[in-house]
Short mmCIF file of C-alpha atoms in Angstrom, two decimals:
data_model
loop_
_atom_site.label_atom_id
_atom_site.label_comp_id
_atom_site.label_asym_id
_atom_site.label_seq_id
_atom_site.Cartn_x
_atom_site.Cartn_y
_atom_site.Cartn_z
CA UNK E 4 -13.21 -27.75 -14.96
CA UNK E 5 -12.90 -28.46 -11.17
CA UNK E 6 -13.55 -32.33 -11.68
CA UNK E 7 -11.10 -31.91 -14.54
CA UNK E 8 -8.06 -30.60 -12.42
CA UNK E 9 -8.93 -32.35 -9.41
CA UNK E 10 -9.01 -35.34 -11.96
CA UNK E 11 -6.00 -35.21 -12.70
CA UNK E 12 -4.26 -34.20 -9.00
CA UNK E 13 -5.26 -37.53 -8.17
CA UNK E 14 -3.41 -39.16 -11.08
CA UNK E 15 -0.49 -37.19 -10.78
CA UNK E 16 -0.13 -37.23 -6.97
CA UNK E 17 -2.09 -40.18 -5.79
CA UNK E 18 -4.30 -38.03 -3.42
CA UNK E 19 -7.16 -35.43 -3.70
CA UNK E 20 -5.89 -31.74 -3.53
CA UNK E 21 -6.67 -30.34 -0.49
CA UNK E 22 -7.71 -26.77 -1.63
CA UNK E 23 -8.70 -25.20 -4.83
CA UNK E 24 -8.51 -21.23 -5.90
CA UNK E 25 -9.46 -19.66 -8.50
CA UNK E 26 -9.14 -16.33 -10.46
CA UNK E 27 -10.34 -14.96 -14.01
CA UNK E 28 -9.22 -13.41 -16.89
CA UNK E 29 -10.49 -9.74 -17.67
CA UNK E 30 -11.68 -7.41 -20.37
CA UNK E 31 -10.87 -3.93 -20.36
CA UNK E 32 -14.50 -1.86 -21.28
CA UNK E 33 -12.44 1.24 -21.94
CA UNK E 34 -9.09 3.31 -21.09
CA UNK E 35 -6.70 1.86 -23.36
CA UNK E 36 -2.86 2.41 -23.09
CA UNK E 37 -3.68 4.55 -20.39
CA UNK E 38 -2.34 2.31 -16.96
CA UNK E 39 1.43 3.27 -17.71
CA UNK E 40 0.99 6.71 -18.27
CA UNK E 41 -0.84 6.63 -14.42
CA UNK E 42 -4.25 7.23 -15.85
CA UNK E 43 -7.38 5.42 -15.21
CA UNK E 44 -9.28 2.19 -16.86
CA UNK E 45 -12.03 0.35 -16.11
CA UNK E 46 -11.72 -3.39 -16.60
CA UNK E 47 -14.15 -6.27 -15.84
CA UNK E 48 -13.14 -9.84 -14.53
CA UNK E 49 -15.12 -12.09 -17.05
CA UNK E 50 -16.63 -15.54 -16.41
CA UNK E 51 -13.45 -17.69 -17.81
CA UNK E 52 -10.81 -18.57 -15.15
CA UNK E 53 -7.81 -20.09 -14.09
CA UNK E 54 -7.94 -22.81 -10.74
CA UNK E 55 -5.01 -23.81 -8.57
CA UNK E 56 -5.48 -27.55 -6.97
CA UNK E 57 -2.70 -27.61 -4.13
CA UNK E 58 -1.53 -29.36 -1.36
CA UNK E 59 1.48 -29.28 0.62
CA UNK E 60 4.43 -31.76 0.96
CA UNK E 61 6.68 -32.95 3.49
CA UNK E 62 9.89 -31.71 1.37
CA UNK E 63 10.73 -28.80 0.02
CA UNK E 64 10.24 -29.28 -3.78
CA UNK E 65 7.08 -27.90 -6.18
CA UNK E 66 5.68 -30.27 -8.09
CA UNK E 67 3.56 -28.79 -10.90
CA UNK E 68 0.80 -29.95 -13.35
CA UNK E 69 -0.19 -28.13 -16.36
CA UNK E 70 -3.49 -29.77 -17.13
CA UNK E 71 -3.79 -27.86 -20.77
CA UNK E 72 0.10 -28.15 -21.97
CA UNK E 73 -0.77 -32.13 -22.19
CA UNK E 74 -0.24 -32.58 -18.70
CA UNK E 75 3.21 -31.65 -19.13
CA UNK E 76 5.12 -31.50 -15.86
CA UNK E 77 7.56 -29.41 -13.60
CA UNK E 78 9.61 -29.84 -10.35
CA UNK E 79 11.84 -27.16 -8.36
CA UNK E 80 12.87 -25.95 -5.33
CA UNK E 81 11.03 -22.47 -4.66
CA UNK E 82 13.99 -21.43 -2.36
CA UNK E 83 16.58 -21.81 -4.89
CA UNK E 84 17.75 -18.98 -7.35
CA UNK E 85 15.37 -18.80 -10.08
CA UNK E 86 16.13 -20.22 -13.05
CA UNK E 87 13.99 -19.42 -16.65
CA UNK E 88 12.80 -22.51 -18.89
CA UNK E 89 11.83 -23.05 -22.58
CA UNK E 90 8.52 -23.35 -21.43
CA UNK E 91 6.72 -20.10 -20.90
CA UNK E 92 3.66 -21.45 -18.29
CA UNK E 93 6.75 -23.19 -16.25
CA UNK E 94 8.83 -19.55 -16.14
CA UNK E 95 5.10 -18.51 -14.76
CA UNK E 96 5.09 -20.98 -11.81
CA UNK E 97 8.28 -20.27 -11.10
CA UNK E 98 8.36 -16.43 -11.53
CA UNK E 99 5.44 -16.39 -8.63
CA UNK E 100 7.51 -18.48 -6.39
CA UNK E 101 10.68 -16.01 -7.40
CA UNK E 102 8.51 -12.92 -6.72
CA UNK E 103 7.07 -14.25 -3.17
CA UNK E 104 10.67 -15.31 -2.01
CA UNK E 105 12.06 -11.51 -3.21
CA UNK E 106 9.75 -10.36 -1.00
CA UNK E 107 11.14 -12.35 2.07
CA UNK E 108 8.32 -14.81 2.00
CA UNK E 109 9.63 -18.62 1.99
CA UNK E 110 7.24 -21.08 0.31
CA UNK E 111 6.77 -24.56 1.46
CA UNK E 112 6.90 -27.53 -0.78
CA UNK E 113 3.43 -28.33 -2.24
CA UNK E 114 1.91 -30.51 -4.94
CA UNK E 115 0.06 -28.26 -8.14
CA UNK E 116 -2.48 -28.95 -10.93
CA UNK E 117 -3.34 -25.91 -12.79
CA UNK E 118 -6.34 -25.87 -15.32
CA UNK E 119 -8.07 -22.92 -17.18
CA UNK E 120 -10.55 -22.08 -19.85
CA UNK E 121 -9.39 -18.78 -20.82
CA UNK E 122 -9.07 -18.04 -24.16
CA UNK E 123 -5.60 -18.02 -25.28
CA UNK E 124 -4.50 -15.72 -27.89
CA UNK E 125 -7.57 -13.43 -27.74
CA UNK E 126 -6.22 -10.50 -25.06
CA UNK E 127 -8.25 -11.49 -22.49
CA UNK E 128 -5.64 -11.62 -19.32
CA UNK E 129 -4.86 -15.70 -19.15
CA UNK E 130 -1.56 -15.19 -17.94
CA UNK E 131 -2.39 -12.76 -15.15
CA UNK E 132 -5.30 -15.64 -14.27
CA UNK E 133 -2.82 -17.88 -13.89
CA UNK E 134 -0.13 -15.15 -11.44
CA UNK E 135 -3.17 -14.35 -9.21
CA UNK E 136 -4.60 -17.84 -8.97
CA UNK E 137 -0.78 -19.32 -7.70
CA UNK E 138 -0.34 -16.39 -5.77
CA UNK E 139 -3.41 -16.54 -4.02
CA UNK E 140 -2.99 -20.06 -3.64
CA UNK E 141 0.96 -19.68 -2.14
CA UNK E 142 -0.17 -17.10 0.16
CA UNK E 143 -2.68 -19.03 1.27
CA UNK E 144 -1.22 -22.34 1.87
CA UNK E 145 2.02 -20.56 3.80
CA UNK E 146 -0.47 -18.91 6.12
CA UNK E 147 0.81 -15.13 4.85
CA UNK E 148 -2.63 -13.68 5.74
CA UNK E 149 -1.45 -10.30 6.03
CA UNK E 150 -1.06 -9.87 2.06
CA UNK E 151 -3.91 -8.50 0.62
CA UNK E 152 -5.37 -9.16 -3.00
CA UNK E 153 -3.59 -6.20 -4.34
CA UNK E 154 -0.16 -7.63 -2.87
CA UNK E 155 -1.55 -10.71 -5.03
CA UNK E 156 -1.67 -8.50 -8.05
CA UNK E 157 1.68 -7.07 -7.63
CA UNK E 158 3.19 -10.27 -6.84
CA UNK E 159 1.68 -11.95 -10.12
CA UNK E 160 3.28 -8.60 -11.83
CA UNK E 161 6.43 -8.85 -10.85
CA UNK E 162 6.40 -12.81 -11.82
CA UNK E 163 5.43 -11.33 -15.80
CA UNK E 164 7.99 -8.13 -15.58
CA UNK E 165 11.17 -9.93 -13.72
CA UNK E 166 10.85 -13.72 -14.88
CA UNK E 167 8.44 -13.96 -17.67
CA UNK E 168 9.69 -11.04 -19.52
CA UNK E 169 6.79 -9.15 -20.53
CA UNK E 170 6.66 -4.86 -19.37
CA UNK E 171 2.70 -5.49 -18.28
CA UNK E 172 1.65 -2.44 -16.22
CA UNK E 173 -0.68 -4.10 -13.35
CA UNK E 174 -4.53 -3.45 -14.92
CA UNK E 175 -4.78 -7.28 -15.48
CA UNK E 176 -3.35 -8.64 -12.58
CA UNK E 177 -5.41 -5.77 -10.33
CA UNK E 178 -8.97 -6.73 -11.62
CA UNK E 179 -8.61 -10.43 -11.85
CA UNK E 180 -7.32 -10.72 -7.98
CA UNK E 181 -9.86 -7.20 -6.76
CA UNK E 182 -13.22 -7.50 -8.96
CA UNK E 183 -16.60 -7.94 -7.86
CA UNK E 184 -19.34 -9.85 -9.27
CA UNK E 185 -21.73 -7.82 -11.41
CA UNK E 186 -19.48 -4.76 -11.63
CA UNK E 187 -16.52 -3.91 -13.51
CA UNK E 188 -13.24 -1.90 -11.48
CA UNK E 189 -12.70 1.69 -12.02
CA UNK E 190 -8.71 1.60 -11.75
CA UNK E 191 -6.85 4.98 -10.65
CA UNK E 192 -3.26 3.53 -11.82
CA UNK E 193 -1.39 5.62 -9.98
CA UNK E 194 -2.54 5.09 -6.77
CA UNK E 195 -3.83 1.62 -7.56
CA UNK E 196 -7.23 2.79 -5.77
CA UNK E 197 -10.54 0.99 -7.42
CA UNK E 198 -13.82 0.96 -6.82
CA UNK E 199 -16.64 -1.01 -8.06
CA UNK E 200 -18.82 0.20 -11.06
CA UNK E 201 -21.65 -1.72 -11.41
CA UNK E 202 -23.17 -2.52 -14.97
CA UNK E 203 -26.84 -3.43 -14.81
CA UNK E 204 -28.25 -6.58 -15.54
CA UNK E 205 -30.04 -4.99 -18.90
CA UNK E 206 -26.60 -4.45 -20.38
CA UNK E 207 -24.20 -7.46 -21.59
CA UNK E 208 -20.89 -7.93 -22.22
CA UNK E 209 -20.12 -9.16 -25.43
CA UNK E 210 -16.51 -10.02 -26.91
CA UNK E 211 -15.75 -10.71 -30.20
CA UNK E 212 -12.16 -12.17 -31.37
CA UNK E 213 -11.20 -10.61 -34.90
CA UNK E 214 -9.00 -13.90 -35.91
CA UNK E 215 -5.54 -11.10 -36.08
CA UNK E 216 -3.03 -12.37 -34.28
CA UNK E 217 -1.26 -9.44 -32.57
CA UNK E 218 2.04 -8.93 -34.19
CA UNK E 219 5.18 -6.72 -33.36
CA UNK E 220 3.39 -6.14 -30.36
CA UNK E 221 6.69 -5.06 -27.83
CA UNK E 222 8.46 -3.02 -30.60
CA UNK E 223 5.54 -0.88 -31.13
CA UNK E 224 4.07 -0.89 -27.23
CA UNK E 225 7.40 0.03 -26.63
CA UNK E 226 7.53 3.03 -29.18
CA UNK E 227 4.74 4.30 -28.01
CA UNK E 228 5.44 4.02 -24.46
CA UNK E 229 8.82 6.19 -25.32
CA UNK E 230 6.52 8.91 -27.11
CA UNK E 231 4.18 9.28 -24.07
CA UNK E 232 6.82 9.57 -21.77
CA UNK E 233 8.81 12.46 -24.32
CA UNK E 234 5.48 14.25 -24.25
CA UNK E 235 5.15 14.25 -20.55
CA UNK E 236 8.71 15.57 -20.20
CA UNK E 237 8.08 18.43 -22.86
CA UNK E 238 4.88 19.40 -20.52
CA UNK E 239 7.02 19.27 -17.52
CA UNK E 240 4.51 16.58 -16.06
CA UNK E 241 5.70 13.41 -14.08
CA UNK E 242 3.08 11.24 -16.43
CA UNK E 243 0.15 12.47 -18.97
CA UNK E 244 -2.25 11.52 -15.98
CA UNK E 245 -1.23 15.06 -15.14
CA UNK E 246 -2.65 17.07 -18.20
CA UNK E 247 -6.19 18.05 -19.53
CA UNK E 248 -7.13 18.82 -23.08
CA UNK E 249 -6.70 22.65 -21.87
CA UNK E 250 -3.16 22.58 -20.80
CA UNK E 251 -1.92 20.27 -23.53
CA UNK E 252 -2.81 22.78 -26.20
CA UNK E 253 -1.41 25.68 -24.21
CA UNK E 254 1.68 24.36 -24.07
CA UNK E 255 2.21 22.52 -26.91
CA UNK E 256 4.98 24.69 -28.53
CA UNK E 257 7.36 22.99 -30.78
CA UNK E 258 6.10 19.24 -29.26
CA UNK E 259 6.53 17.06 -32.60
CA UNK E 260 2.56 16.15 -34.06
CA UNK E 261 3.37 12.53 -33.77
CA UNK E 262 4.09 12.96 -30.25
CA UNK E 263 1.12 15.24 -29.49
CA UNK E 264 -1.00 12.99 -31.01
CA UNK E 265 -0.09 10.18 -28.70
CA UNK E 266 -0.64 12.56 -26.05
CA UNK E 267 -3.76 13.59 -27.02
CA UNK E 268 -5.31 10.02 -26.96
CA UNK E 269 -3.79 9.17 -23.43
CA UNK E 270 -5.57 12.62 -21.94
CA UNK E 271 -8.80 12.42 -23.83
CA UNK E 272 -9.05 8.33 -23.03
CA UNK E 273 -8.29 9.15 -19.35
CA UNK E 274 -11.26 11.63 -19.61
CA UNK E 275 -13.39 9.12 -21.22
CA UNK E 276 -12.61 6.74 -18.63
CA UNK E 277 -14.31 8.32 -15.75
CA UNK E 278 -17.08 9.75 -18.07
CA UNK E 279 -17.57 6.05 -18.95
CA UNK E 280 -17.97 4.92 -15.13
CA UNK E 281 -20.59 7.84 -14.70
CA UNK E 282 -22.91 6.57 -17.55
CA UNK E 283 -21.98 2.66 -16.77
CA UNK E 284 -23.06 3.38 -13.10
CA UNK E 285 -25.79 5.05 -14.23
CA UNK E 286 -27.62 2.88 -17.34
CA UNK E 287 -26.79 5.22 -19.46
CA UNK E 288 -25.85 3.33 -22.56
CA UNK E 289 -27.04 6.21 -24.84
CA UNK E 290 -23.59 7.34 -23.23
CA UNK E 291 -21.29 4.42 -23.65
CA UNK E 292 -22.20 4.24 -27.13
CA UNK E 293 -20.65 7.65 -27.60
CA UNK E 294 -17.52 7.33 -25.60
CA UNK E 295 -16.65 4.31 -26.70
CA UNK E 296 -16.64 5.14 -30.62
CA UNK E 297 -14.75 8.17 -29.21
CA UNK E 298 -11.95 5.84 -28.00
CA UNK E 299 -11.52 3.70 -30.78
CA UNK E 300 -11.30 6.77 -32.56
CA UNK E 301 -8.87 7.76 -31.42
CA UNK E 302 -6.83 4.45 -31.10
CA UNK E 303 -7.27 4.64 -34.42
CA UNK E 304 -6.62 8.26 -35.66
CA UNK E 305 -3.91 9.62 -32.62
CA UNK E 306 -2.36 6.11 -31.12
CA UNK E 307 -2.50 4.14 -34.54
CA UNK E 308 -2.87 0.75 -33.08
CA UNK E 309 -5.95 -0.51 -34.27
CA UNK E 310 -6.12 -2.35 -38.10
CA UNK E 311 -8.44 -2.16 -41.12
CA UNK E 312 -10.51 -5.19 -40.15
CA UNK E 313 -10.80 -4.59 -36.62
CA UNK E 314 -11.88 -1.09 -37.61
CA UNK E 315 -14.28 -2.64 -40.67
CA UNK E 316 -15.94 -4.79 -37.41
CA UNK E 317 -16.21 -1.78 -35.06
CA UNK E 318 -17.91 0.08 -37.84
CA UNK E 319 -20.46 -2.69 -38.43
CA UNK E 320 -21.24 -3.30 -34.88
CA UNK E 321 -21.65 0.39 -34.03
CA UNK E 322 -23.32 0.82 -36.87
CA UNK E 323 -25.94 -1.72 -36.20
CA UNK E 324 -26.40 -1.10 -32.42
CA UNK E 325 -26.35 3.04 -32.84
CA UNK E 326 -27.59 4.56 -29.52
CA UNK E 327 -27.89 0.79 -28.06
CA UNK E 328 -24.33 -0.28 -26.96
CA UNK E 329 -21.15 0.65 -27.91
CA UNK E 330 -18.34 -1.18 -29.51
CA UNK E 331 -14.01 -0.54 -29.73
CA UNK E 332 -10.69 -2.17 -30.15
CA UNK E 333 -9.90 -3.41 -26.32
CA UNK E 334 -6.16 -4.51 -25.34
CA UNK E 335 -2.65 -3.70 -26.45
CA UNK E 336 -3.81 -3.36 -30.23
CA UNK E 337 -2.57 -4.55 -34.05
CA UNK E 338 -5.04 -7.52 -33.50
CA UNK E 339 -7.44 -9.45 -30.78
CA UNK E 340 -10.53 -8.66 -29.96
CA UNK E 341 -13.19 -6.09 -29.82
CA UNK E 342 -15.48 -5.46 -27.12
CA UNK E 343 -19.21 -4.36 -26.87
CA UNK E 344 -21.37 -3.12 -24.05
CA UNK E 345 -24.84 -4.33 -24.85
CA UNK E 346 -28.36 -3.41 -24.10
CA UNK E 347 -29.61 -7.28 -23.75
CA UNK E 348 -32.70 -6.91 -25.94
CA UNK E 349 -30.10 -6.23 -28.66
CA UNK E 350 -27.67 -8.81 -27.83
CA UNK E 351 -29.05 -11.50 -30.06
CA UNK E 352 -29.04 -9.34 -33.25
CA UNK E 353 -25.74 -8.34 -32.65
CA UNK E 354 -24.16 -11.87 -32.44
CA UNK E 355 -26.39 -13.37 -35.86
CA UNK E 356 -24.93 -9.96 -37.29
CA UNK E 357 -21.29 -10.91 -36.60
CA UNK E 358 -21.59 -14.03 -37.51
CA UNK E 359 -22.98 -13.79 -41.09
CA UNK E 360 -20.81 -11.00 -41.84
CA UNK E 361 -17.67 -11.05 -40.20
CA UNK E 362 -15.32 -13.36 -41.14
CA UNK E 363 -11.69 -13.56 -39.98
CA UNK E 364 -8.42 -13.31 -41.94
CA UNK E 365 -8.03 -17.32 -42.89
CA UNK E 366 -11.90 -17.20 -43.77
CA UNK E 367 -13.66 -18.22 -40.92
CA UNK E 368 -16.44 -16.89 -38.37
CA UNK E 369 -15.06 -15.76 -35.28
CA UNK E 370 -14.83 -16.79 -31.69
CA UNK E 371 -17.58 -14.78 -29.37
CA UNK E 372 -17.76 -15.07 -25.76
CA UNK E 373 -20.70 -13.56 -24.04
CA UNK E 374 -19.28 -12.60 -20.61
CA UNK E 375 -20.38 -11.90 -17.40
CA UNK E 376 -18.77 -9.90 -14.76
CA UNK E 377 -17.42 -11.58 -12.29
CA UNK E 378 -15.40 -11.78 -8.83
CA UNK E 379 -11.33 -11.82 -8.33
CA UNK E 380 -9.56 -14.72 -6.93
CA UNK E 381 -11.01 -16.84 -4.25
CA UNK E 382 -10.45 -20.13 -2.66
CA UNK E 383 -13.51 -22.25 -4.01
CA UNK E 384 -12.93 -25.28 -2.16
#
């Protein structure tokens, strides 16, 4: 992929670029709709990535490559007012340069190829790849070395929130700019404090893509956003982060079920979060096995976001690794992909499993993509 980008920098600009970053795309192990209600998840950074090829000009205009739209172009001015586009990868260019110049921070002009081999479609972060890649690259290549990676993640945030137009809270962008290699990032949401969990070199990470398309997506993460907060406000709590299993039922009074049921999976998932980190940190995949059926669960049963045949698959890979790995639903929900946690000596039964018996909606075998845990956003050349 770097002799693909750099490729076609030269083409485009008639030069070699004269850096290259990089940053990848993420799967969440466990804590699920848990980051906006300031609870705690614990992502990896997987082994598929986004890279920035960049050099500067000697005006003040971005020129922009987008190696996988057909090598599709853009040009603007990254001091001017921003200004959205038909095209939803240019509105991501531009909201970065947007979301660095809100911030007081002037960009120079500078010549861009972007390339990527995330999958698309299958939940697994490539839009906040491609926010932490440019803004690691901008900040970079306009000398602000005082922002750190988590001012990359916020920056790549507010580029999806303000110019994009999609409410992500900032688990994607955090991991893929913050992760370290061989361990996946226990998040605390709240204060946006991680630390590395690592997963041991017996367990793999495997990710299977169900073929669902996720549909009505906003309307219902929307909904249910609304519900969590009406819960917290009947407890009295600034966010659900704030309540244990104990206290909810204490002082549930006349909280509608619907709503308490929402609740219920936020403060359980938050539970199972750190429990998770204790038995990933530990080998304890005996553990994980448990935890996560627990969490699908209750996506399932109290959040009501999962669907029959991602259920159906969840079923038949727990049910064939038992006390081996564990498998769930992972991302937003109605569709995507599910993720499994591994032990290695398993791994290969697991995947001829899936693929003789799972097929997807339109009838065919689905995508899989063994990951690997990787490191946040770099400059690789």
């Amino acid at each position: 992929m770097v002799e693909r980008v750099t490729q076609a920098f030269l083409q485009a600009y008639g030069k070699q670029p004269t850096r290259l970053f990089a940053a990848p795309g993420r799967v969440n192990l466990i804590g699920e709709h848990t980051d906006y209600n300031d609870g705690f998840v614990l992502p990896c950074a997987i082994d598929y990535e986004t890279i920035v090829a960049i050099s500067s000009r000697d005006d003040e205009r971005m020129l922009v490559l987008a190696c996988d739209a057909g090598n599709a172009e853009d040009s603007f001015d990254p001091g001017t007012v921003f200004v959205a586009q038909p095209e939803e990868w240019k509105n991501h260019v531009r909201g970065v340069a947007a979301s660095f110049r809100e911030r007081g921070h002037e960009l120079a002009g500078a010549n861009v190829a972007i390339a990527g081999n995330v999958p698309r479609g299958a939940g697994l972060s490539s839009s906040a790849s491609l926010g932490v890649a440019l803004a690691t690259a901008f900040a970079e290549m306009n000398t602000l070395a005082h922002l750190t990676p988590t001012d990359f993640a916020l920056i790549a945030q507010q580029s999806e929130n303000d110019f994009v137009g999609c409410a992500c809270g900032i688990m994607d962008q955090l991991v893929s700019a913050r992760a370290m290699a061989g361990s996946a990032l226990l998040i605390d949401c709240r204060s946006l404090d991680a630390r590395p969990v690592a997963i041991s070199s017996d367990v793999a990470v495997l990710i299977v893509h169900s073929g669902i398309e996720r549909g009505l997506v906003d309307s219902a993460y929307n909904e249910r956003r609304f519900q969590c907060q009406n819960a917290a406000k009947h407890y009295g709590v600034a966010a659900l982060r704030d309540l244990d299993m104990e206290q909810m039922e204490a002082y549930r009074g006349n909280l509608d079920a619907l709503s308490y049921r929402r609740a219920r999976h936020v403060v359980a998932e938050n539970a199972r979060t750190l429990d998770a980190a204790e038995a990933l940190s530990s080998g304890n995949i005996d553990r994980l096995s448990t935890l996560m059926a627990a969490s699908h669960a209750s996506m399932r049963d109290d959040f009501e976001i999962t669907t029959p045949e991602i259920d159906g698959l969840v079923a038949m890979m727990g049910d064939h690794l038992g006390a081996s790995g564990g498998a769930r639903m992972t991302g937003g929900g109605f569709g995507g992909c599910v993720v499994a946690l591994v032990a290695r000596d398993k791994l290969d039964g697991l995947k001829m499993l899936v693929h003789e018996r799972y097929r997807t909606p339109d009838g065919n075998r689905p995508r899989m993509f063994q990951c690997t845990a990787s490191s946040g956003s770099s400059r690789i050349a």
